[in-house]
Amino acid sequence: MGRPAVPAAVAAALLCQLGLSAAIRWLGLTESGSRVAWNETQHCRLLAGLVPDQFQMCRRNLEVMHSIVRAATDTKSVCQKTFADMRWNCSSIQRAPAFGPDLLKGTRESAFVHALAAAAVTHSIAQACASGELPLCSCGSVPSEVPGPDFRWGGCGDNLRYGLQLGAAFADSPLKSSKLRTQAIKAMNLHNNAVGRQVLSDSLETKCKCHGVSGSCSVKTCWKGLPNLGEIASDLKSKYLAAIKVTHRLLGPRKQLIPKEMDVRPVKETDLVYLINSPDYCTVNLQLGSLGTQDRQCNKTSVGSDGCNLMCCGRGYNAYTEEMVERCHCKYHWCCYVVCKKCRRMVERYVCK
Ligand SMILES: *[C@@H]1O[C@H](CO)[C@@H](O)[C@H](O)[C@H]1NC(C)=O
Ligand SMILES: *[C@@H]1O[C@H](CO)[C@@H](O)[C@H](O)[C@H]1NC(C)=O
Ligand SMILES: *[C@@H]1O[C@H](CO)[C@@H](O)[C@H](O)[C@H]1NC(C)=O
């Protein structure tokens, strides 16, 4: 009514863009999201990358947006750290919310990033509850397990249950709302999001604190807490390496994700799945979302994925020396400072041809 009419063609183009884009456009919140205070509902409107259901959630539950922005930031940095030694090194995640084919199509890489992002939202909300940041939740409930003989439940555990509830609603909503994305990609990423949350749930561990005279640990209180996101990412990386290629087809009354190879076991709820093969990421091919490995640093002695042989795809490498300046010969002076010298050291570096 008060709004200017949007020409149909523009609307269609916008919808189309939304439909084709990944369900992880919210990872683009790192820039826009850190610029606002999240104390007024109109802040939700400023953000590109949110789908209608996410807007609604933002308006109803503004405080949780800090956790979501943090989850976006963590997903980006942890993904890049976890894949630093691989040909595909997750650098394309920086382009969020505008991704390339490596993350828009049904690839393994997309499977990993969706799972990690879904785990990150839940992780971030579960910990925000425990730290008292959110008005609608607090510490996780006391575990139903009987405590061991040497401790009692206490402290404040991460609220995994609330994290799962809100995190799933947020991370899965783009996959449930858009009608334009293909059914297969939706099913794939809904599955992978759930894998991320399952791996996170399985990682919940007992953490303890000692009390008692001079650290004697005669009294111990324990609670359930989540490890840092890096550990979750490294579990998910193993699952990425063992991911199962599937097709989405009718099996009985409904469509399901079924392994493409006949001899592969059925898909479990902790298996990442993908639909299309990835390129080898050796050479530049922007159509396929491959940046290539030219000029990537490699390790001459490693036989792993960061070794020059694998990283450079057999093209060979160039060596150069770099001067490193380090603190060395440090001496402690009474009381209380340390004086160090600066040492220069030449190190050999190798980059792919
Ligand atoms: C929101 O936070 C900003 C910065 O802290 C402040 O200037 C503004 O007045 C706040 N708005 C409301 C409605 O509290
Ligand atoms: C990741 O790979 C790209 C493409 O090869 C490269 O430009 C970038 O520097 C790499 N990032 C890191 C941290 O190695
Ligand atoms: C290279 O790889 C070897 C063997 O895996 C490892 O011991 C060494 O620390 C690596 N060097 C660098 C610079 O990462």
Coordinates of C-alpha atoms and ligand atoms in Angstrom, one line a residue:
M1 CA 0.0 0.0 0.0
G2 CA 2.4 2.7 1.1
R3 CA 5.2 0.8 -0.6
P4 CA 6.4 1.3 -4.2
A5 CA 5.3 -1.5 -6.4
V6 CA 8.2 -3.9 -7.3
P7 CA 8.2 -4.8 -10.9
A8 CA 7.4 -8.4 -11.4
A9 CA 10.6 -9.2 -13.3
V10 CA 12.7 -7.8 -10.4
A11 CA 10.7 -9.7 -7.9
A12 CA 11.2 -12.9 -9.9
A13 CA 14.9 -12.3 -10.2
L14 CA 15.2 -11.7 -6.5
L15 CA 13.2 -14.8 -5.6
C16 CA 15.3 -16.8 -8.1
Q17 CA 18.5 -15.6 -6.5
L18 CA 17.1 -16.5 -3.0
G19 CA 16.1 -19.9 -4.3
L20 CA 19.4 -20.7 -5.8
S21 CA 21.4 -19.4 -2.9
A22 CA 22.6 -21.6 -0.1
A23 CA 20.8 -21.9 3.2
I24 CA 23.8 -20.4 4.8
R25 CA 23.4 -16.9 3.6
W26 CA 23.1 -15.9 7.2
L27 CA 26.9 -16.4 7.4
G28 CA 27.0 -13.0 5.8
L29 CA 25.8 -11.5 9.1
T30 CA 29.4 -11.1 10.3
E31 CA 29.8 -7.7 8.7
S32 CA 26.3 -6.3 8.8
G33 CA 25.5 -8.0 12.1
S34 CA 28.4 -6.5 14.1
R35 CA 27.4 -3.0 13.1
V36 CA 24.1 -2.9 15.0
A37 CA 23.3 -3.2 18.7
W38 CA 20.4 -5.6 18.2
N39 CA 18.2 -3.7 20.6
E40 CA 15.5 -2.5 18.1
T41 CA 13.4 -4.8 15.9
Q42 CA 14.1 -2.7 12.9
H43 CA 17.7 -3.9 13.0
C44 CA 16.4 -7.2 11.6
R45 CA 15.3 -5.4 8.5
L46 CA 18.8 -4.2 7.8
L47 CA 20.2 -7.6 7.2
A48 CA 20.7 -9.3 3.9
G49 CA 20.8 -13.0 4.1
L50 CA 17.8 -13.7 6.4
V51 CA 14.8 -15.5 5.1
P52 CA 11.2 -14.6 6.3
D53 CA 11.2 -17.2 9.2
Q54 CA 14.6 -15.9 10.3
F55 CA 13.3 -12.4 10.3
Q56 CA 10.4 -13.4 12.5
M57 CA 12.7 -15.1 14.9
C58 CA 14.9 -12.0 15.0
R59 CA 12.0 -9.8 15.7
R60 CA 10.6 -12.1 18.5
N61 CA 14.0 -12.9 20.0
L62 CA 16.4 -10.0 19.3
E63 CA 18.8 -10.9 22.1
V64 CA 19.7 -14.2 20.4
M65 CA 21.0 -12.4 17.4
H66 CA 24.3 -11.7 19.1
S67 CA 24.8 -15.5 19.4
I68 CA 23.9 -16.0 15.8
V69 CA 26.4 -13.3 14.6
R70 CA 29.0 -15.0 16.8
A71 CA 28.2 -18.4 15.3
A72 CA 28.7 -16.9 11.8
T73 CA 32.1 -15.5 12.7
D74 CA 33.1 -18.7 14.4
T75 CA 32.0 -20.8 11.4
K76 CA 34.1 -18.8 9.0
S77 CA 37.3 -18.8 11.1
V78 CA 37.0 -22.4 12.2
C79 CA 36.2 -23.7 8.7
Q80 CA 39.3 -22.0 7.3
K81 CA 41.5 -23.2 10.1
T82 CA 40.2 -26.8 9.7
F83 CA 40.8 -26.8 6.0
A84 CA 44.1 -24.8 5.9
D85 CA 46.0 -27.9 4.9
M86 CA 43.6 -28.9 2.1
R87 CA 43.4 -27.8 -1.6
W88 CA 39.9 -26.5 -1.0
N89 CA 40.7 -24.3 2.0
C90 CA 37.3 -22.7 2.8
S91 CA 38.4 -19.3 1.8
S92 CA 35.3 -18.9 -0.4
I93 CA 33.2 -18.8 2.8
Q94 CA 34.4 -15.2 3.1
R95 CA 32.1 -14.2 0.2
A96 CA 29.0 -14.9 2.3
P97 CA 26.2 -14.2 1.6
A98 CA 27.1 -14.5 -2.1
F99 CA 28.7 -17.9 -2.5
G100 CA 30.3 -19.6 -5.5
P101 CA 29.4 -23.0 -7.0
D102 CA 31.5 -24.9 -4.4
L103 CA 29.0 -24.0 -1.7
L104 CA 25.8 -23.5 -3.8
K105 CA 25.7 -26.9 -5.3
G106 CA 25.3 -30.3 -3.6
T107 CA 29.0 -30.8 -3.0
R108 CA 30.9 -32.3 -0.1
E109 CA 32.3 -28.9 0.8
S110 CA 28.7 -27.6 1.0
A111 CA 27.8 -30.6 3.2
F112 CA 30.6 -29.8 5.6
V113 CA 29.9 -26.0 5.8
H114 CA 26.2 -26.6 6.4
A115 CA 26.8 -29.1 9.2
L116 CA 29.4 -26.9 10.8
A117 CA 27.2 -23.8 10.6
A118 CA 24.2 -25.7 12.1
A119 CA 26.4 -26.9 14.9
A120 CA 27.8 -23.5 15.5
V121 CA 24.4 -21.8 16.0
T122 CA 23.4 -24.4 18.5
H123 CA 26.8 -24.3 20.2
S124 CA 26.7 -20.5 20.5
I125 CA 23.1 -20.3 21.9
A126 CA 23.7 -23.2 24.3
Q127 CA 26.7 -21.3 25.8
A128 CA 25.0 -17.9 25.7
C129 CA 22.2 -19.5 27.9
A130 CA 24.8 -20.6 30.4
S131 CA 26.6 -17.3 30.5
G132 CA 23.4 -15.5 31.3
E133 CA 23.3 -13.5 28.1
L134 CA 19.7 -14.6 27.1
P135 CA 16.6 -13.7 29.0
L136 CA 14.6 -16.8 27.9
C137 CA 17.0 -19.5 29.0
S138 CA 19.6 -20.2 31.7
C139 CA 21.9 -23.2 32.7
G140 CA 21.2 -26.6 31.2
S141 CA 19.1 -28.9 33.4
V142 CA 20.8 -31.1 35.9
P143 CA 21.9 -34.3 34.1
S144 CA 19.7 -37.3 34.8
E145 CA 22.8 -39.6 35.2
V146 CA 23.6 -40.5 38.7
P147 CA 26.8 -38.6 39.6
G148 CA 30.0 -40.6 40.4
P149 CA 31.0 -41.4 43.9
D150 CA 33.6 -38.5 43.9
F151 CA 31.5 -35.6 42.7
R152 CA 28.1 -33.9 42.6
W153 CA 26.3 -32.1 39.9
G154 CA 26.6 -28.3 40.2
G155 CA 27.8 -25.3 38.4
C156 CA 26.1 -24.1 35.2
G157 CA 26.0 -26.5 32.3
D158 CA 25.6 -25.4 28.6
N159 CA 21.9 -25.5 27.7
L160 CA 22.1 -27.9 24.8
R161 CA 18.4 -28.5 24.7
Y162 CA 17.5 -24.8 24.2
G163 CA 20.4 -24.5 21.7
L164 CA 19.1 -27.4 19.7
Q165 CA 15.5 -26.0 19.7
L166 CA 16.4 -22.5 18.6
G167 CA 19.4 -23.4 16.5
A168 CA 17.5 -26.0 14.5
A169 CA 14.6 -23.5 13.9
F170 CA 17.1 -20.9 12.7
A171 CA 19.5 -23.0 10.6
D172 CA 16.8 -25.2 9.0
S173 CA 14.3 -22.5 8.1
P174 CA 15.8 -21.5 4.8
L175 CA 15.6 -25.1 3.7
K176 CA 12.0 -25.3 4.7
S177 CA 10.7 -22.0 3.4
S178 CA 12.0 -21.6 -0.2
K179 CA 10.1 -23.5 -2.8
L180 CA 12.5 -22.8 -5.6
R181 CA 15.5 -24.7 -4.4
T182 CA 15.6 -28.3 -5.7
Q183 CA 14.1 -30.9 -3.4
A184 CA 17.3 -32.9 -3.5
I185 CA 19.5 -30.1 -2.2
K186 CA 17.0 -29.3 0.5
A187 CA 16.9 -32.9 1.7
M188 CA 20.7 -33.1 1.5
N189 CA 21.3 -30.0 3.6
L190 CA 18.6 -30.7 6.1
H191 CA 20.3 -34.0 6.7
N192 CA 23.7 -32.4 6.9
N193 CA 22.5 -29.7 9.3
A194 CA 21.1 -32.5 11.5
V195 CA 24.5 -34.3 11.4
G196 CA 26.2 -31.2 12.6
R197 CA 23.8 -31.0 15.6
Q198 CA 24.2 -34.7 16.3
V199 CA 28.0 -34.5 16.3
L200 CA 27.7 -31.5 18.7
S201 CA 25.2 -33.3 21.0
D202 CA 27.5 -36.4 21.1
S203 CA 30.4 -34.2 22.1
L204 CA 28.8 -33.0 25.3
E205 CA 31.3 -33.8 28.1
T206 CA 31.5 -33.7 31.8
K207 CA 33.6 -30.8 33.1
C208 CA 34.6 -30.5 36.8
K209 CA 35.9 -28.1 39.2
C210 CA 37.7 -29.0 42.5
H211 CA 37.0 -27.4 45.8
G212 CA 38.4 -28.2 49.2
V213 CA 41.5 -27.2 51.1
S214 CA 44.4 -26.1 49.0
G215 CA 43.2 -27.8 45.8
S216 CA 42.9 -31.2 47.4
C217 CA 39.8 -31.9 45.3
S218 CA 38.0 -33.5 48.2
V219 CA 34.8 -31.9 46.9
K220 CA 34.2 -31.8 43.2
T221 CA 31.3 -30.3 41.2
C222 CA 30.7 -31.2 37.7
W223 CA 28.4 -30.1 34.8
K224 CA 27.9 -30.9 31.2
G225 CA 29.7 -28.6 28.8
L226 CA 30.4 -28.4 25.1
P227 CA 34.0 -28.5 23.7
N228 CA 35.1 -25.6 21.5
L229 CA 33.9 -25.5 18.0
G230 CA 37.3 -26.5 16.6
E231 CA 36.9 -30.0 18.0
I232 CA 33.4 -30.3 16.4
A233 CA 34.9 -29.1 13.1
S234 CA 37.6 -31.7 13.2
D235 CA 35.1 -34.5 13.8
L236 CA 33.1 -33.2 10.9
K237 CA 36.2 -33.1 8.7
S238 CA 36.6 -36.8 9.2
K239 CA 33.0 -37.2 8.2
Y240 CA 33.6 -35.0 5.2
L241 CA 36.4 -37.3 4.1
A242 CA 34.1 -40.3 4.5
A243 CA 31.0 -38.6 3.1
I244 CA 28.5 -40.7 1.1
K245 CA 27.3 -39.8 -2.4
V246 CA 23.6 -40.1 -2.5
T247 CA 20.6 -39.6 -4.8
H248 CA 17.2 -38.4 -3.8
R249 CA 14.6 -40.8 -5.1
L250 CA 11.4 -42.6 -4.2
L251 CA 11.8 -45.5 -1.8
G252 CA 8.4 -46.7 -0.7
P253 CA 6.0 -43.9 -0.2
R254 CA 8.4 -41.0 -0.1
K255 CA 11.7 -39.6 -1.5
Q256 CA 14.8 -40.5 0.5
L257 CA 18.5 -40.0 0.3
I258 CA 19.9 -43.3 -0.9
P259 CA 23.6 -44.2 -1.5
K260 CA 24.5 -44.0 -5.2
E261 CA 26.8 -47.0 -5.1
M262 CA 24.9 -50.2 -4.5
D263 CA 27.3 -51.8 -2.1
V264 CA 27.4 -48.8 0.4
R265 CA 25.7 -49.2 3.7
P266 CA 22.6 -47.2 4.3
V267 CA 23.1 -43.5 5.3
K268 CA 23.3 -43.1 9.1
E269 CA 22.3 -40.0 11.0
T270 CA 26.0 -39.2 11.5
D271 CA 27.1 -39.5 7.9
L272 CA 27.5 -36.4 5.8
V273 CA 26.0 -36.8 2.3
Y274 CA 26.5 -35.0 -1.0
L275 CA 24.9 -35.2 -4.5
I276 CA 27.6 -34.2 -7.0
N277 CA 31.4 -34.8 -7.2
S278 CA 33.7 -31.9 -6.5
P279 CA 36.5 -30.8 -8.8
D280 CA 40.0 -31.7 -7.6
Y281 CA 40.5 -28.0 -6.8
C282 CA 44.0 -28.2 -8.5
T283 CA 43.4 -25.5 -11.2
V284 CA 41.3 -22.4 -11.5
N285 CA 37.8 -23.1 -12.7
L286 CA 35.3 -20.5 -11.5
Q287 CA 32.4 -22.3 -13.1
L288 CA 33.1 -25.2 -10.7
G289 CA 34.1 -22.9 -7.8
S290 CA 37.7 -24.0 -7.8
L291 CA 40.4 -21.4 -7.0
G292 CA 43.3 -23.7 -7.8
T293 CA 46.4 -24.2 -5.7
Q294 CA 48.9 -22.0 -7.5
D295 CA 51.0 -20.0 -5.0
R296 CA 49.6 -21.9 -2.0
Q297 CA 52.2 -22.7 0.6
C298 CA 53.0 -26.4 1.0
N299 CA 55.2 -28.5 3.3
K300 CA 58.1 -30.3 1.5
T301 CA 58.4 -33.1 4.1
S302 CA 54.8 -33.8 4.8
V303 CA 53.1 -36.8 3.1
G304 CA 49.7 -35.5 4.0
S305 CA 47.3 -33.2 2.1
D306 CA 49.5 -30.2 2.9
G307 CA 52.6 -31.9 1.4
C308 CA 53.9 -30.2 -1.8
N309 CA 53.1 -33.4 -3.8
L310 CA 49.4 -33.4 -3.1
M311 CA 48.9 -29.7 -2.6
C312 CA 50.5 -28.8 -5.9
C313 CA 48.9 -31.7 -7.8
G314 CA 52.3 -32.8 -9.2
R315 CA 53.1 -29.4 -10.8
G316 CA 56.1 -28.9 -8.5
Y317 CA 56.9 -26.0 -6.3
N318 CA 59.1 -22.9 -6.0
A319 CA 61.3 -22.4 -2.9
Y320 CA 62.1 -19.1 -1.3
T321 CA 63.7 -18.1 1.9
E322 CA 62.0 -15.8 4.4
E323 CA 63.6 -14.1 7.3
M324 CA 61.9 -14.7 10.6
V325 CA 62.5 -12.4 13.6
E326 CA 62.0 -14.2 17.0
R327 CA 62.5 -13.4 20.6
C328 CA 65.3 -15.5 22.0
H329 CA 67.9 -15.7 24.8
C330 CA 65.4 -14.5 27.2
K331 CA 66.6 -13.6 30.7
Y332 CA 64.5 -13.2 33.8
H333 CA 65.4 -10.2 35.9
W334 CA 64.6 -10.0 39.6
C335 CA 61.8 -8.7 40.0
C336 CA 59.8 -9.0 37.7
Y337 CA 60.6 -8.7 34.1
V338 CA 62.0 -10.6 31.2
V339 CA 64.5 -9.3 28.6
C340 CA 64.9 -11.0 25.3
K341 CA 67.1 -10.5 22.3
K342 CA 65.9 -10.5 18.7
C343 CA 67.2 -13.4 16.7
R344 CA 67.0 -13.6 12.9
R345 CA 66.5 -16.9 11.3
M346 CA 66.1 -17.8 7.6
V347 CA 63.4 -20.3 6.9
E348 CA 62.7 -22.1 3.6
R349 CA 59.2 -21.8 2.2
Y350 CA 57.6 -23.6 -0.6
V351 CA 54.8 -22.5 -2.8
C352 CA 53.0 -24.4 -5.6
K353 CA 53.8 -23.7 -9.2
Ligands
LIG1 C1 20.3 0.7 21.3 O1 21.7 0.8 21.6 C2 22.3 2.0 21.1 C3 23.8 1.8 21.3 O2 24.1 1.2 22.5 C4 21.7 3.2 21.8 O3 22.3 4.4 21.3 C5 20.2 3.2 21.5 O4 19.5 4.2 22.2 C6 19.6 1.9 21.9 N1 18.1 1.8 21.6 C7 17.2 1.4 22.4 C8 15.8 1.4 21.9 O5 17.4 1.0 23.5
LIG2 C1 43.3 -20.4 0.3 O1 43.4 -20.7 -1.1 C2 43.3 -19.6 -1.9 C3 43.3 -20.1 -3.4 O2 44.3 -20.9 -3.7 C4 44.4 -18.6 -1.6 O3 44.3 -17.5 -2.4 C5 44.4 -18.3 -0.1 O4 45.5 -17.5 0.2 C6 44.4 -19.5 0.7 N1 44.3 -19.1 2.1 C7 45.1 -19.5 3.0 C8 44.9 -19.1 4.4 O5 46.1 -20.3 2.8
LIG3 C1 55.9 -30.2 7.7 O1 55.5 -31.5 7.9 C2 56.3 -32.2 8.9 C3 55.8 -33.7 8.8 O2 54.4 -33.8 8.9 C4 56.1 -31.6 10.2 O3 56.9 -32.2 11.2 C5 56.5 -30.1 10.1 O4 56.3 -29.4 11.4 C6 55.8 -29.4 9.0 N1 56.4 -28.1 8.8 C7 55.6 -26.9 8.8 C8 56.4 -25.7 8.6 O5 54.4 -26.9 9.0

